[in-house]
PDB file of N, CA and C in Angstrom:
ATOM      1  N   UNK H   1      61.828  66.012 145.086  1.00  0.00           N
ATOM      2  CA  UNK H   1      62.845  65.969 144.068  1.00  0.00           C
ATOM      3  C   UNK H   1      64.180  65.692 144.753  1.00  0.00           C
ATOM      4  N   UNK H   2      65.152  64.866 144.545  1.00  0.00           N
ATOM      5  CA  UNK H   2      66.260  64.382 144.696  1.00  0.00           C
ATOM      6  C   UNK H   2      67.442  65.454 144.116  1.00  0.00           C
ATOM      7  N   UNK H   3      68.463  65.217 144.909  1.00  0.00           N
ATOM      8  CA  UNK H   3      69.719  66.471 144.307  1.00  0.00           C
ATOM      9  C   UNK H   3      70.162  66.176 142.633  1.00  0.00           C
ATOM     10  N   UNK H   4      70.003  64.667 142.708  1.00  0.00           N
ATOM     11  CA  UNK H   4      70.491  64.575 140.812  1.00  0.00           C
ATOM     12  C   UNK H   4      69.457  65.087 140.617  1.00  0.00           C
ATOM     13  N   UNK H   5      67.916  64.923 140.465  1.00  0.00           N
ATOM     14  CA  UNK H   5      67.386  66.047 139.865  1.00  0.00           C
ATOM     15  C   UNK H   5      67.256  67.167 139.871  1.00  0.00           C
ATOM     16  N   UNK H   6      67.273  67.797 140.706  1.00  0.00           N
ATOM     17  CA  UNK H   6      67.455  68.898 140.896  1.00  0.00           C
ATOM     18  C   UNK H   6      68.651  69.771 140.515  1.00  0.00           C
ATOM     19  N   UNK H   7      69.890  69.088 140.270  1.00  0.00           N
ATOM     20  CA  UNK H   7      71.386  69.461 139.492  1.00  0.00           C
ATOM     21  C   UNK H   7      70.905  69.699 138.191  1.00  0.00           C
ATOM     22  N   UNK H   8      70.027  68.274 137.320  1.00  0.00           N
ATOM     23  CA  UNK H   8      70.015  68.296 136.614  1.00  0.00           C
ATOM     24  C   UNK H   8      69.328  69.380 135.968  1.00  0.00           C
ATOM     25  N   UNK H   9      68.055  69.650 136.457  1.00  0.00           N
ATOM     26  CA  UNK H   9      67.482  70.515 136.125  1.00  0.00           C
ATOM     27  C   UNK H   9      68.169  72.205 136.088  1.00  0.00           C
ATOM     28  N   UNK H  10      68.165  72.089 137.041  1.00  0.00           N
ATOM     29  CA  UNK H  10      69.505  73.540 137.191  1.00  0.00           C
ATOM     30  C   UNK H  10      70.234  73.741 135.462  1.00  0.00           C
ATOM     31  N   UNK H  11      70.644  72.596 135.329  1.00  0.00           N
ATOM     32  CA  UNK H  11      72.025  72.403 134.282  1.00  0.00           C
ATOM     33  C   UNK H  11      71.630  72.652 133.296  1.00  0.00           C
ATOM     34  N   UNK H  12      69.878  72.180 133.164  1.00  0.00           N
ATOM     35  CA  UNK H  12      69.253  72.088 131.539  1.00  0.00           C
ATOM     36  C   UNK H  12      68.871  73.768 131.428  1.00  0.00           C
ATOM     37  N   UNK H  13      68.359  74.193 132.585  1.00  0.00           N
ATOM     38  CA  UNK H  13      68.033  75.504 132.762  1.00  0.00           C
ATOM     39  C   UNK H  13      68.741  76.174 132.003  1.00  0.00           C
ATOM     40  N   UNK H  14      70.108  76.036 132.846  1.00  0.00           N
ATOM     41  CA  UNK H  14      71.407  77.149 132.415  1.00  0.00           C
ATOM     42  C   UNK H  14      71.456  77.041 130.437  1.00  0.00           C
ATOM     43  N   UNK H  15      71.803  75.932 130.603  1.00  0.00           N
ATOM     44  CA  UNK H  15      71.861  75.312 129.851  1.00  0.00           C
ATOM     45  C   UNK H  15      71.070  76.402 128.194  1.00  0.00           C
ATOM     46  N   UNK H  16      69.568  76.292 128.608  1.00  0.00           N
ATOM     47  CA  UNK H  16      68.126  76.744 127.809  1.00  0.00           C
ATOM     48  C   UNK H  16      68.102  78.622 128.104  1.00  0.00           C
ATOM     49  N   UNK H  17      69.098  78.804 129.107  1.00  0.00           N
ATOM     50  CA  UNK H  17      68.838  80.287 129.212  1.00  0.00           C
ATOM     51  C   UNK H  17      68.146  80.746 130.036  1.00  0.00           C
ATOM     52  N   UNK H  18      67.327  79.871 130.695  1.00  0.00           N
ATOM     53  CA  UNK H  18      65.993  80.065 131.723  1.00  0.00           C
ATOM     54  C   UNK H  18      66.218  80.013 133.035  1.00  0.00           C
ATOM     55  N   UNK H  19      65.136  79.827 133.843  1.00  0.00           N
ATOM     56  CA  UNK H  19      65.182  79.995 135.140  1.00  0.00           C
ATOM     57  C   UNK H  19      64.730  77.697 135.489  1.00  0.00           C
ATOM     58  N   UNK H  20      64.531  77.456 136.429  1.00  0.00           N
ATOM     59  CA  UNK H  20      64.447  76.473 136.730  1.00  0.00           C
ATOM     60  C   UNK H  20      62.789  76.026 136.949  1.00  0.00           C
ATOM     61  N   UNK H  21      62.293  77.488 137.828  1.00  0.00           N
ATOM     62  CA  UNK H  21      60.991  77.635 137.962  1.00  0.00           C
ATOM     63  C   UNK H  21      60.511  76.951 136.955  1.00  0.00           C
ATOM     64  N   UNK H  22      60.595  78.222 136.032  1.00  0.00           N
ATOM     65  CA  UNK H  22      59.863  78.227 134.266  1.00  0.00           C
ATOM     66  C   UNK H  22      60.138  76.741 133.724  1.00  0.00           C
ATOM     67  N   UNK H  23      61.338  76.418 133.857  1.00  0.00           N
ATOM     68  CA  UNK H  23      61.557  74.824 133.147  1.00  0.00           C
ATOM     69  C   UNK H  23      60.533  73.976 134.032  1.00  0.00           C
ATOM     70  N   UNK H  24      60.698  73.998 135.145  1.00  0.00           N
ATOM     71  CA  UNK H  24      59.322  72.952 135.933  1.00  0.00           C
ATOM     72  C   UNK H  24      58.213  73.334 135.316  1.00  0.00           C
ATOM     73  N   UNK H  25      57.586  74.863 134.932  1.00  0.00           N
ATOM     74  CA  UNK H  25      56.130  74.960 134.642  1.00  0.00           C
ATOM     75  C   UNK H  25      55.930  74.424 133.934  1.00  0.00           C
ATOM     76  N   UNK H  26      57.037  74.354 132.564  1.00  0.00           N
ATOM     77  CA  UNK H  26      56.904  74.257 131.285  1.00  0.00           C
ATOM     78  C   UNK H  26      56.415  72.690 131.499  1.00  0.00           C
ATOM     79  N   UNK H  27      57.362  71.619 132.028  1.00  0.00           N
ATOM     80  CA  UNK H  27      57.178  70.457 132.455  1.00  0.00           C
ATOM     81  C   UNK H  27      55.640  70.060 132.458  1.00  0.00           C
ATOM     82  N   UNK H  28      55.139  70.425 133.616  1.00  0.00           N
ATOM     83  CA  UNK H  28      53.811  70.531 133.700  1.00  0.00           C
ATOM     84  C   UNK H  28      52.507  70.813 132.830  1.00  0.00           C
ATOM     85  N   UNK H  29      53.195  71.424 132.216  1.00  0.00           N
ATOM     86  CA  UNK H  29      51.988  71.921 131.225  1.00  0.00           C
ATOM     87  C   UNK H  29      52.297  70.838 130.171  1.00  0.00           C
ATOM     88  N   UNK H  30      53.961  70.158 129.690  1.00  0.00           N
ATOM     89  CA  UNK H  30      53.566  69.220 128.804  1.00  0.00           C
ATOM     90  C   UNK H  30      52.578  68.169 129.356  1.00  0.00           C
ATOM     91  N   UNK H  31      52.881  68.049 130.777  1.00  0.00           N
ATOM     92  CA  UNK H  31      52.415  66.566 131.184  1.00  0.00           C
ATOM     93  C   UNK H  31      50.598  66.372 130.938  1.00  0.00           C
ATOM     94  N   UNK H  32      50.010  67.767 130.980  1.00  0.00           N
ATOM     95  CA  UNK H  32      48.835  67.809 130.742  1.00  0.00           C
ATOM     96  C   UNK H  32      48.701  67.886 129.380  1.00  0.00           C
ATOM     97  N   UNK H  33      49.332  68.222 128.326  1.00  0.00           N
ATOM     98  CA  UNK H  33      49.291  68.123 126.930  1.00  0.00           C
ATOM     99  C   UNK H  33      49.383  66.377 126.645  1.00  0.00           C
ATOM    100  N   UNK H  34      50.588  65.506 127.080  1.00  0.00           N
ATOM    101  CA  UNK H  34      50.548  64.125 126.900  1.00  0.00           C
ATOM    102  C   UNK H  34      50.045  63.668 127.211  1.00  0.00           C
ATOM    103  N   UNK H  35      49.164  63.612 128.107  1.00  0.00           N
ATOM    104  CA  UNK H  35      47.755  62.855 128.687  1.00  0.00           C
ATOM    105  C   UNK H  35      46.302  63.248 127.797  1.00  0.00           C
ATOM    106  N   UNK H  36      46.646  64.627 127.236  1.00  0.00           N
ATOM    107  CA  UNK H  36      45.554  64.561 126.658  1.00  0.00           C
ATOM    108  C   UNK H  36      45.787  63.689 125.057  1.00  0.00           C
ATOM    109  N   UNK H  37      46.876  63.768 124.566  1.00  0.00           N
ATOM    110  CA  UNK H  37      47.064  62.755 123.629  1.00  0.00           C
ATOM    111  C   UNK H  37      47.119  61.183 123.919  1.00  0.00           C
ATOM    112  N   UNK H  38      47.287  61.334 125.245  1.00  0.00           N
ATOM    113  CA  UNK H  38      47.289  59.472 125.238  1.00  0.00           C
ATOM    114  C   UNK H  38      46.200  59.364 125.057  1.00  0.00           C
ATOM    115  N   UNK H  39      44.960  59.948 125.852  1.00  0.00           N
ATOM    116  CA  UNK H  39      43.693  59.994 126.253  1.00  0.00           C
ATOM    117  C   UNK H  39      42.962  59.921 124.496  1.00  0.00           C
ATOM    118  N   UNK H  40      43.566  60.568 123.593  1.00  0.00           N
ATOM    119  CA  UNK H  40      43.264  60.583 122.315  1.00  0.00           C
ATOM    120  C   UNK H  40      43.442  59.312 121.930  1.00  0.00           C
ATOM    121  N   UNK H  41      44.905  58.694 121.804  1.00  0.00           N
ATOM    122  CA  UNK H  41      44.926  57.410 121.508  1.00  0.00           C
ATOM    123  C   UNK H  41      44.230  56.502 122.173  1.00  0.00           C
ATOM    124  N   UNK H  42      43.812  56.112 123.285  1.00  0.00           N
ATOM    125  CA  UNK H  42      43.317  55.360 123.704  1.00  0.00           C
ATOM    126  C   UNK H  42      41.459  55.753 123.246  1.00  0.00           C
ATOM    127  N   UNK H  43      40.593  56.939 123.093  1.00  0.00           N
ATOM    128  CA  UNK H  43      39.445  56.718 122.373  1.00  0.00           C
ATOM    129  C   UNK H  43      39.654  56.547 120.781  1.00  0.00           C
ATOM    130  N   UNK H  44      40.709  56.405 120.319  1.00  0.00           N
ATOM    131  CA  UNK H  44      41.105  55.927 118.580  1.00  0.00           C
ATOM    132  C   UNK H  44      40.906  54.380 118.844  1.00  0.00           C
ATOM    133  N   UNK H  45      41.628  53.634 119.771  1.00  0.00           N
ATOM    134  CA  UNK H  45      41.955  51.963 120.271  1.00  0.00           C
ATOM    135  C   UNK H  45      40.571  51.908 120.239  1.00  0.00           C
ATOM    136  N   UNK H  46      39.853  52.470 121.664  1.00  0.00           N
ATOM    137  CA  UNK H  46      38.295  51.918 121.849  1.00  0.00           C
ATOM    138  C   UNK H  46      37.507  52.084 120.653  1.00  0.00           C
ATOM    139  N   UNK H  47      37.266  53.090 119.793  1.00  0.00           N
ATOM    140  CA  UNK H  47      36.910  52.866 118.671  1.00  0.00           C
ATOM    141  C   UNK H  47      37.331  52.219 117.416  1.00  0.00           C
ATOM    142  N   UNK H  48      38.237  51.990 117.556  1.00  0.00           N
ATOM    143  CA  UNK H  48      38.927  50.540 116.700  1.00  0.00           C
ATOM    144  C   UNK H  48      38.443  49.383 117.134  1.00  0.00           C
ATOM    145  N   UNK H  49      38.745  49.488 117.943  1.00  0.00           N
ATOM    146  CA  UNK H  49      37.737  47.670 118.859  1.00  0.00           C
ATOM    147  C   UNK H  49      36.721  47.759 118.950  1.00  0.00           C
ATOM    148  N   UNK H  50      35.934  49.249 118.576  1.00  0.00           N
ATOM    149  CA  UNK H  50      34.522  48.442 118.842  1.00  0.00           C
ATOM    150  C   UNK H  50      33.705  48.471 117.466  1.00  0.00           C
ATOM    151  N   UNK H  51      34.273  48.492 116.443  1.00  0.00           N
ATOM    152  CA  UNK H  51      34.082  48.444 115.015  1.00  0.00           C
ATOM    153  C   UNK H  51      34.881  47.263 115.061  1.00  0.00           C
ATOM    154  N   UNK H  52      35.831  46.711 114.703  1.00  0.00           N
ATOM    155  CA  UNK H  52      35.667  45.521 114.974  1.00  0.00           C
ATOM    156  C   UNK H  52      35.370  44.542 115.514  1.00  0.00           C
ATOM    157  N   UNK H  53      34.738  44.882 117.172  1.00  0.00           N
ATOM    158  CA  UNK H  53      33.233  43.868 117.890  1.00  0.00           C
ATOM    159  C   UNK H  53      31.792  44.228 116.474  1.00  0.00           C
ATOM    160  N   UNK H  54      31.844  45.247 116.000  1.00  0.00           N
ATOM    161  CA  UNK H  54      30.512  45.118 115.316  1.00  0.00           C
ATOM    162  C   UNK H  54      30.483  43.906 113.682  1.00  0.00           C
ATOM    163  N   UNK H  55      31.770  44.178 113.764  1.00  0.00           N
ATOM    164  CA  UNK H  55      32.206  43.245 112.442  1.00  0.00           C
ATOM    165  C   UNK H  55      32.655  41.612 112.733  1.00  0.00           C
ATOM    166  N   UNK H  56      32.389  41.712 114.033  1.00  0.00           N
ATOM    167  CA  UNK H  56      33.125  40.121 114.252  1.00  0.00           C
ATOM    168  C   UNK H  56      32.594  38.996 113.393  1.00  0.00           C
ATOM    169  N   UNK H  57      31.291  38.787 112.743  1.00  0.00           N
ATOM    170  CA  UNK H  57      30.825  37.683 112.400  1.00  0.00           C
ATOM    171  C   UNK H  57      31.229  37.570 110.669  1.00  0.00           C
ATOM    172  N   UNK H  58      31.619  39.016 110.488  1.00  0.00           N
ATOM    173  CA  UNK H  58      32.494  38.671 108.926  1.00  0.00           C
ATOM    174  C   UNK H  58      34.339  38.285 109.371  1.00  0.00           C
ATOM    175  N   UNK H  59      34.313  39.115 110.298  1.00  0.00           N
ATOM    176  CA  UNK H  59      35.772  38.173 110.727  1.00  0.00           C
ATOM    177  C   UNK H  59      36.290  36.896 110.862  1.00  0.00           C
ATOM    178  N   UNK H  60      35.131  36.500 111.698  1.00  0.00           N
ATOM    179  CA  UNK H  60      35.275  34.839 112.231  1.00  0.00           C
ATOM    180  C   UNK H  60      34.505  33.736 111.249  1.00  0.00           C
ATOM    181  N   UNK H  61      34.329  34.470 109.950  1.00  0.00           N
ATOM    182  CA  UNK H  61      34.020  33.315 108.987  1.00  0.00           C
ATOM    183  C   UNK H  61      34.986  32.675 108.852  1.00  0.00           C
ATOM    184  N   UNK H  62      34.391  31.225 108.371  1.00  0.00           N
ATOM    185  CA  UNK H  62      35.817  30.631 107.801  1.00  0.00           C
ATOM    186  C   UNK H  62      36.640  30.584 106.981  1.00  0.00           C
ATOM    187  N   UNK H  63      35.817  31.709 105.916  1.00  0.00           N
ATOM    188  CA  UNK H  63      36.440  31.860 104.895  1.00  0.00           C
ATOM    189  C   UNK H  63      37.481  32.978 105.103  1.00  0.00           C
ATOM    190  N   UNK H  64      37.655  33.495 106.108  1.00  0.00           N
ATOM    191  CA  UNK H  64      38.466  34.339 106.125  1.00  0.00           C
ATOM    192  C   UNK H  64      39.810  34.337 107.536  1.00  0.00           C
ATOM    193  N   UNK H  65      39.560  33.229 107.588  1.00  0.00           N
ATOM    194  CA  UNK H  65      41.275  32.669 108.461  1.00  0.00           C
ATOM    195  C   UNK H  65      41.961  33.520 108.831  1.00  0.00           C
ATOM    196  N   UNK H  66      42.613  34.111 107.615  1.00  0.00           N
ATOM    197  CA  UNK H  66      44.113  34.938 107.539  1.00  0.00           C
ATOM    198  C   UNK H  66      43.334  36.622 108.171  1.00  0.00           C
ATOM    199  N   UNK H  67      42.044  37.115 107.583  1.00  0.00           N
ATOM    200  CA  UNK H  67      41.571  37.974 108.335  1.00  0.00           C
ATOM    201  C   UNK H  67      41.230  38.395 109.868  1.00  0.00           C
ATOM    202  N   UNK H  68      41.069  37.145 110.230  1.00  0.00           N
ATOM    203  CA  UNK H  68      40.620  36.713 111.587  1.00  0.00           C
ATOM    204  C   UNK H  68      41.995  36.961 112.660  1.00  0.00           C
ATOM    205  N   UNK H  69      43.069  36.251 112.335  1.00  0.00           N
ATOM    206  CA  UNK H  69      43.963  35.989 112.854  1.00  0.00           C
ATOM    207  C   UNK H  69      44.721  37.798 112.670  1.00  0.00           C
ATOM    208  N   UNK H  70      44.555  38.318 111.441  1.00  0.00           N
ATOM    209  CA  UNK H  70      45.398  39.946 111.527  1.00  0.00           C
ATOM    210  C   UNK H  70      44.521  40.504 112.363  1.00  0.00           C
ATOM    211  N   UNK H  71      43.764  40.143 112.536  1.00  0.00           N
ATOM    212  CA  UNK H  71      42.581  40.956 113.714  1.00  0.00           C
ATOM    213  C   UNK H  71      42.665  40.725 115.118  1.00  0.00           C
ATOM    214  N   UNK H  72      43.625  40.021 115.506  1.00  0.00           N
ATOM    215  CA  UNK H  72      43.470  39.227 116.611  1.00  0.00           C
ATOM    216  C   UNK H  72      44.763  39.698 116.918  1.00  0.00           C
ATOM    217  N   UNK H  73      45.768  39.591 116.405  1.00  0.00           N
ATOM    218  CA  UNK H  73      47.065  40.142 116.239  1.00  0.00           C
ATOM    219  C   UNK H  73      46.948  41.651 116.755  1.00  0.00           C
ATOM    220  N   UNK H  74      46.256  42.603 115.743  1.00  0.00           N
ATOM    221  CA  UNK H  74      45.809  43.894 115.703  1.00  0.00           C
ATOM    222  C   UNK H  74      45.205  43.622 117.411  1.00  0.00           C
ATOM    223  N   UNK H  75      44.423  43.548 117.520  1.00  0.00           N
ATOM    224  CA  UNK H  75      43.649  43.698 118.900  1.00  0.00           C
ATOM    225  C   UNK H  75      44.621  43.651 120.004  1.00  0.00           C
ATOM    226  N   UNK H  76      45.264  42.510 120.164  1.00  0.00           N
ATOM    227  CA  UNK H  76      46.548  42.516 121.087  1.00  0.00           C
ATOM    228  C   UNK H  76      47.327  43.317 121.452  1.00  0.00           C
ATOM    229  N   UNK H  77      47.932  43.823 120.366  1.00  0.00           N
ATOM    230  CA  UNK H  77      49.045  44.651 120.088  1.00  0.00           C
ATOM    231  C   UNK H  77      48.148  46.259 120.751  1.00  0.00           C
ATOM    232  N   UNK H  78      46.862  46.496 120.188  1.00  0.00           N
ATOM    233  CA  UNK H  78      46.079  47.889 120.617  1.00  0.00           C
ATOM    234  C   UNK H  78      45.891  47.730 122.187  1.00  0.00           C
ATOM    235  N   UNK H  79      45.752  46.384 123.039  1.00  0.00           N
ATOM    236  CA  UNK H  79      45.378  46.418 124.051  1.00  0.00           C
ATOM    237  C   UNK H  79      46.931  46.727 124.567  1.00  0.00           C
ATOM    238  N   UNK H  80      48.402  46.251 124.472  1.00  0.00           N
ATOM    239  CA  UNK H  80      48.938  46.654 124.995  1.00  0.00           C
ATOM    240  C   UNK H  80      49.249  47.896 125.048  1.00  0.00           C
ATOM    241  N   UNK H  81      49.391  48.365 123.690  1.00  0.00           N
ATOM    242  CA  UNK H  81      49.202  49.858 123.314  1.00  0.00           C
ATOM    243  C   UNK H  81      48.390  50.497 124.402  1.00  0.00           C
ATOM    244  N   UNK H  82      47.238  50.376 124.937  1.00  0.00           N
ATOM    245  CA  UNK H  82      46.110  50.877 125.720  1.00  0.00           C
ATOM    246  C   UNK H  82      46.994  51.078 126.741  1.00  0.00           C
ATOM    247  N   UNK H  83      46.969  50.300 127.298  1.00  0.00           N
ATOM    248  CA  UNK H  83      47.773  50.217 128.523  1.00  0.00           C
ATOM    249  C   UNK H  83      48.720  51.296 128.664  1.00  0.00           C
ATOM    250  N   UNK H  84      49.449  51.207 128.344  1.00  0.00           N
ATOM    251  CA  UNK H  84      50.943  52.460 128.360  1.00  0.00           C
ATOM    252  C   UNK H  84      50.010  53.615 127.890  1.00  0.00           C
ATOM    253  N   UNK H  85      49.191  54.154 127.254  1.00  0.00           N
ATOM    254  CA  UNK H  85      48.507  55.078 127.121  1.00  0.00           C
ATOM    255  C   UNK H  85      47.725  55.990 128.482  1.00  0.00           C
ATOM    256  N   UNK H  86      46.925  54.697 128.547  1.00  0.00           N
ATOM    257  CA  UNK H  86      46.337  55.096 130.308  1.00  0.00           C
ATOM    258  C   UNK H  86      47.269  55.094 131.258  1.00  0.00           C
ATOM    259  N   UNK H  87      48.168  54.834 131.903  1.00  0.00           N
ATOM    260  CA  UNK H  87      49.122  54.709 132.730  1.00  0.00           C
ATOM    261  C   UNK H  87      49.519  56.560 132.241  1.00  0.00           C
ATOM    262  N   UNK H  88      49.941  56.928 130.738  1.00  0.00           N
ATOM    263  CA  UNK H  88      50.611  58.410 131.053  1.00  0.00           C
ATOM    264  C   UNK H  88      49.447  59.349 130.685  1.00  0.00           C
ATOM    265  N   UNK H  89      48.016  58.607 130.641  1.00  0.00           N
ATOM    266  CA  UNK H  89      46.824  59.866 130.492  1.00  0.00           C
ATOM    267  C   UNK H  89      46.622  60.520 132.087  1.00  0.00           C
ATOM    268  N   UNK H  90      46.885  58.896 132.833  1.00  0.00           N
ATOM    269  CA  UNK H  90      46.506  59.404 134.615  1.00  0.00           C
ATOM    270  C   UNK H  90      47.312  60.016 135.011  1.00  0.00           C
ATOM    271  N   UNK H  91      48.325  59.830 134.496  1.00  0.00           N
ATOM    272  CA  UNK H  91      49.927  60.712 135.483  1.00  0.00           C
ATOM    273  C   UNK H  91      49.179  61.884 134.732  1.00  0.00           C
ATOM    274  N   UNK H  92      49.536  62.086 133.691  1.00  0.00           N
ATOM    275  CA  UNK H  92      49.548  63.541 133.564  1.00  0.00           C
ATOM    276  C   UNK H  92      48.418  64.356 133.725  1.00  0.00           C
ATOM    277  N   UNK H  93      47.056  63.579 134.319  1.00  0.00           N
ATOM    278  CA  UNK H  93      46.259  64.235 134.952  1.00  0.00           C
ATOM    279  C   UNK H  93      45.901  64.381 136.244  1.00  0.00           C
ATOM    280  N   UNK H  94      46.445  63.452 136.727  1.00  0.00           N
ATOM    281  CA  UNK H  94      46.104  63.524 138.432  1.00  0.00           C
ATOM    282  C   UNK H  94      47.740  63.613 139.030  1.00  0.00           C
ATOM    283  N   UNK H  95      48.712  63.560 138.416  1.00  0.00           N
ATOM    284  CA  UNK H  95      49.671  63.808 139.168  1.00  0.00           C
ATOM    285  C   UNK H  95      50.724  64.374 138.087  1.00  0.00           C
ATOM    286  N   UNK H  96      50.982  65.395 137.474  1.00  0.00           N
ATOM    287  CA  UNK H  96      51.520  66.274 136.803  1.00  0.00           C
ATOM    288  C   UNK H  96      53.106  66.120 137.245  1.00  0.00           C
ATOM    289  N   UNK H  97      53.484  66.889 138.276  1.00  0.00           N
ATOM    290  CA  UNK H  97      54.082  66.298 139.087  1.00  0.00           C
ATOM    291  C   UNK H  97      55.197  65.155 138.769  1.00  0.00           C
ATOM    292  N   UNK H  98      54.711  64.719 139.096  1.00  0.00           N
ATOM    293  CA  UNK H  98      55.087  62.816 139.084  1.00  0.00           C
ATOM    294  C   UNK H  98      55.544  62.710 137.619  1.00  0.00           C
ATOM    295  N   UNK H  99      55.011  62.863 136.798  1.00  0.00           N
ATOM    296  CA  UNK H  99      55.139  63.120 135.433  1.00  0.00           C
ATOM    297  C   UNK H  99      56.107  63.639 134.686  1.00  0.00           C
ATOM    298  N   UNK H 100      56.205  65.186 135.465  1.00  0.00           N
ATOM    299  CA  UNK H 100      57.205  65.918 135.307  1.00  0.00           C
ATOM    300  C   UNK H 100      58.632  64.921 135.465  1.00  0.00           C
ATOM    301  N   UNK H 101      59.035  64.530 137.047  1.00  0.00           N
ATOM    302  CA  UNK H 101      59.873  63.804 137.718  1.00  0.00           C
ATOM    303  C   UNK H 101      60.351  62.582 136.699  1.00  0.00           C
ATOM    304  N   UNK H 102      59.470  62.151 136.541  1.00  0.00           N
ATOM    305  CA  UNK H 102      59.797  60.805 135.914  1.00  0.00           C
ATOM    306  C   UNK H 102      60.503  61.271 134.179  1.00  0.00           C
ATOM    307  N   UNK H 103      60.099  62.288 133.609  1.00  0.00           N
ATOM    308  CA  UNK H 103      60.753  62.393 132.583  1.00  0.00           C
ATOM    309  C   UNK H 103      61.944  62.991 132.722  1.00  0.00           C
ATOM    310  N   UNK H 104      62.293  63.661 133.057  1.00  0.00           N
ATOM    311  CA  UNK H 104      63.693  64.207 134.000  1.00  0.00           C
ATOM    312  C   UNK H 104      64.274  63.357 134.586  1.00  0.00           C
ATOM    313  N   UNK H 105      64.095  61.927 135.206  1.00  0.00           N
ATOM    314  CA  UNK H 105      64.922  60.775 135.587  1.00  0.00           C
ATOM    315  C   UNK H 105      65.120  60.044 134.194  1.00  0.00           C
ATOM    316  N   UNK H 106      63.823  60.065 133.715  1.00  0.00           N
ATOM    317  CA  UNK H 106      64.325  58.786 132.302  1.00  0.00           C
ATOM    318  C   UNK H 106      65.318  59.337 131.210  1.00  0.00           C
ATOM    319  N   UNK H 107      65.582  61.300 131.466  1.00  0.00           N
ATOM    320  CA  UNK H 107      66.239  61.907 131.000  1.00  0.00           C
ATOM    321  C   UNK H 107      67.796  61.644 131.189  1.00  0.00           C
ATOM    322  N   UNK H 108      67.918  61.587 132.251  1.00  0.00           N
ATOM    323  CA  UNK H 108      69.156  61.202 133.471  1.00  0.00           C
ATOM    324  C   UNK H 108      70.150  59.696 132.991  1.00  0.00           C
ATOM    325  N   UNK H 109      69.233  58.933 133.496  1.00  0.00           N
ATOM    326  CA  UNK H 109      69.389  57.260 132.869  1.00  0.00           C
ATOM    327  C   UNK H 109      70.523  57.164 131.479  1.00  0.00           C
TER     328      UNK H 109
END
């Protein structure tokens, strides 16, 4: 941890009434709470996509163009979605930590 964070934290402490410790635990324990919700969103995505892999051949009729294309749209948009999901399911499970840090800088910013 760096002295701006570490000021900062101090400050939010004082700030909350608390100790600094306790504000880091607290940290931590969200970071394992937001990973388990990304981790949620991302098996909502995979099961969204894979109901629509089972439906693809009413999708990609031709009669249904404008369906095809919101589906394709939709899919995109969930895969980037995915992404930023997994990126804060792993932090906040294998490096808590890190997690913590980084929201306390993006706090800073």
């Amino acid at each position: 941890m760096n002295d701006n964070t570490a000021i900062f934290l101090e400050k939010l402490a004082n700030k909350l009434g608390t100790t600094t410790e306790y504000l880091w635990k607290i940290l931590l324990k969200q970071a394992f709470n937001d990973a388990v919700i990304s981790t949620i969103y991302l098996i909502v995505i995979c099961v969204i996509f894979y109901i629509m892999y089972l439906k693809r051949s009413y999708l990609m009729d031709e009669d249904n163009i404008g369906v095809s294309t919101i589906c394709v749209i939709a899919i995109l948009f969930m895969l980037i979605f995915a992404c930023f999901c997994f990126e804060s399911a792993i932090s906040g499970f294998f490096n808590p930590e890190y997690w913590a840090l980084n929201e306390i800088i993006n706090s800073i910013k």
